[in-house]
mmCIF file of C-alpha atoms in Angstrom:
data_model
loop_
_atom_site.group_PDB
_atom_site.id
_atom_site.type_symbol
_atom_site.label_atom_id
_atom_site.label_comp_id
_atom_site.label_asym_id
_atom_site.label_seq_id
_atom_site.Cartn_x
_atom_site.Cartn_y
_atom_site.Cartn_z
ATOM 1 C CA MET U 1 -27.559 49.163 -20.151
ATOM 2 C CA GLN U 2 -29.739 51.906 -21.552
ATOM 3 C CA SER U 3 -32.846 52.841 -19.659
ATOM 4 C CA GLY U 4 -36.009 51.354 -21.146
ATOM 5 C CA VAL U 5 -34.218 48.673 -23.171
ATOM 6 C CA LYS U 6 -35.596 45.207 -22.502
ATOM 7 C CA VAL U 7 -33.249 42.267 -22.340
ATOM 8 C CA ILE U 8 -34.507 39.131 -24.038
ATOM 9 C CA THR U 9 -34.201 36.411 -21.460
ATOM 10 C CA ALA U 10 -35.374 33.408 -23.519
ATOM 11 C CA ASN U 11 -37.207 32.435 -26.684
ATOM 12 C CA VAL U 12 -40.570 30.994 -25.672
ATOM 13 C CA LEU U 13 -43.132 29.155 -27.798
ATOM 14 C CA VAL U 14 -46.622 29.028 -26.294
ATOM 15 C CA VAL U 15 -48.884 26.315 -27.728
ATOM 16 C CA GLY U 16 -52.555 26.184 -26.833
ATOM 17 C CA ARG U 17 -55.947 25.605 -28.365
ATOM 18 C CA LYS U 18 -57.626 28.904 -27.455
ATOM 19 C CA SER U 19 -56.251 31.833 -29.439
ATOM 20 C CA ASP U 20 -57.262 34.407 -26.811
ATOM 21 C CA GLU U 21 -55.410 32.555 -24.031
ATOM 22 C CA VAL U 22 -52.335 32.059 -26.209
ATOM 23 C CA ALA U 23 -52.376 35.769 -27.106
ATOM 24 C CA ARG U 24 -52.627 36.798 -23.436
ATOM 25 C CA ALA U 25 -49.806 34.461 -22.440
ATOM 26 C CA THR U 26 -47.469 35.613 -25.219
ATOM 27 C CA GLU U 27 -48.188 39.273 -24.495
ATOM 28 C CA ALA U 28 -47.542 38.765 -20.777
ATOM 29 C CA LEU U 29 -44.222 37.102 -21.588
ATOM 30 C CA ARG U 30 -43.233 39.857 -24.022
ATOM 31 C CA THR U 31 -43.858 42.537 -21.406
ATOM 32 C CA ARG U 32 -41.341 40.673 -19.216
ATOM 33 C CA GLY U 33 -38.679 40.736 -21.934
ATOM 34 C CA TYR U 34 -39.179 37.310 -23.449
ATOM 35 C CA ALA U 35 -39.207 36.742 -27.191
ATOM 36 C CA ALA U 36 -42.532 34.896 -27.202
ATOM 37 C CA SER U 37 -44.620 33.527 -30.025
ATOM 38 C CA GLY U 38 -47.808 31.526 -29.909
ATOM 39 C CA GLU U 39 -49.434 28.825 -31.996
ATOM 40 C CA ILE U 40 -52.800 27.091 -31.794
ATOM 41 C CA SER U 41 -52.151 24.233 -34.226
ATOM 42 C CA ASP U 42 -49.644 21.410 -33.917
ATOM 43 C CA ASP U 43 -48.448 21.886 -37.494
ATOM 44 C CA ASP U 44 -47.694 25.584 -36.951
ATOM 45 C CA ALA U 45 -45.964 24.858 -33.639
ATOM 46 C CA ILE U 46 -43.819 22.159 -35.251
ATOM 47 C CA GLU U 47 -42.944 24.530 -38.087
ATOM 48 C CA THR U 48 -41.801 27.092 -35.517
ATOM 49 C CA LEU U 49 -39.736 24.458 -33.702
ATOM 50 C CA ARG U 50 -38.075 23.492 -36.981
ATOM 51 C CA ASN U 51 -37.242 27.057 -38.011
ATOM 52 C CA ALA U 52 -36.558 29.045 -34.844
ATOM 53 C CA ARG U 53 -34.397 28.811 -31.774
ATOM 54 C CA VAL U 54 -36.731 27.921 -28.917
ATOM 55 C CA ASP U 55 -35.530 27.728 -25.312
ATOM 56 C CA ILE U 56 -38.853 27.039 -23.576
ATOM 57 C CA VAL U 57 -42.083 25.477 -24.868
ATOM 58 C CA VAL U 58 -45.283 26.122 -22.921
ATOM 59 C CA LEU U 59 -48.003 23.538 -23.603
ATOM 60 C CA GLY U 60 -51.565 24.475 -22.681
ATOM 61 C CA ARG U 61 -54.101 22.265 -20.980
ATOM 62 C CA GLY U 62 -56.221 21.753 -24.113
ATOM 63 C CA ILE U 63 -53.573 19.752 -25.925
ATOM 64 C CA ASP U 64 -54.378 16.032 -26.034
ATOM 65 C CA ALA U 65 -51.802 13.400 -25.079
ATOM 66 C CA ASP U 66 -50.873 12.422 -28.658
ATOM 67 C CA SER U 67 -50.290 16.035 -29.680
ATOM 68 C CA ARG U 68 -48.441 16.766 -26.444
ATOM 69 C CA ASN U 69 -46.090 13.805 -27.021
ATOM 70 C CA ARG U 70 -45.489 14.786 -30.657
ATOM 71 C CA LEU U 71 -44.709 18.389 -29.708
ATOM 72 C CA ILE U 72 -42.359 17.367 -26.892
ATOM 73 C CA GLU U 73 -40.580 14.871 -29.151
ATOM 74 C CA THR U 74 -40.122 17.487 -31.884
ATOM 75 C CA ALA U 75 -38.954 20.130 -29.406
ATOM 76 C CA ASN U 76 -36.352 17.788 -27.909
ATOM 77 C CA ALA U 77 -35.108 16.734 -31.359
ATOM 78 C CA ARG U 78 -34.918 20.236 -32.854
ATOM 79 C CA CYS U 79 -33.990 22.404 -29.879
ATOM 80 C CA PRO U 80 -31.223 20.907 -27.725
ATOM 81 C CA GLY U 81 -31.661 21.804 -24.071
ATOM 82 C CA VAL U 82 -35.251 22.985 -24.541
ATOM 83 C CA LYS U 83 -37.350 23.168 -21.393
ATOM 84 C CA ILE U 84 -40.996 22.079 -21.437
ATOM 85 C CA VAL U 85 -43.621 23.775 -19.268
ATOM 86 C CA GLU U 86 -46.891 21.849 -19.122
ATOM 87 C CA GLN U 87 -49.850 24.028 -18.209
ATOM 88 C CA PHE U 88 -52.614 21.797 -16.932
ATOM 89 C CA GLY U 89 -54.324 24.614 -15.044
ATOM 90 C CA GLY U 90 -54.335 27.270 -17.743
ATOM 91 C CA PHE U 91 -52.000 30.124 -18.596
ATOM 92 C CA GLU U 92 -52.604 32.181 -15.435
ATOM 93 C CA ASN U 93 -49.234 31.222 -13.937
ATOM 94 C CA VAL U 94 -47.250 31.287 -17.170
ATOM 95 C CA ILE U 95 -44.767 33.963 -16.040
ATOM 96 C CA SER U 96 -43.744 32.197 -12.837
ATOM 97 C CA GLU U 97 -43.579 28.794 -14.525
ATOM 98 C CA VAL U 98 -41.448 30.093 -17.399
ATOM 99 C CA GLU U 99 -39.161 31.850 -14.897
ATOM 100 C CA GLU U 100 -38.809 28.588 -12.982
ATOM 101 C CA ALA U 101 -38.029 26.648 -16.182
ATOM 102 C CA LYS U 102 -35.519 29.270 -17.328
ATOM 103 C CA ASN U 103 -33.655 29.075 -14.019
ATOM 104 C CA SER U 104 -33.681 25.261 -13.708
ATOM 105 C CA HIS U 105 -30.617 23.300 -14.736
#
């Protein structure tokens, strides 16, 4: 492996309601080598799930139960084997929780 080349370890979709928190979480994941994207609306997140390979979906605490269920249902239908990380305490622990999800079987 060449020095300085990052290995993409998983494709992660971060969904939250606060754009600044979603941006911080996606940037933190990118610096760790993840291909991360973020969305703040359900429709945009569902569009991403329909058109991209997603390995892990991170759902922020601001997402209500109906939206959460719809996003999980879509993720499971469109992305076989997807892992769901539910962030009820905010995005502060996103790296460790994504790492845990990536390594779970």
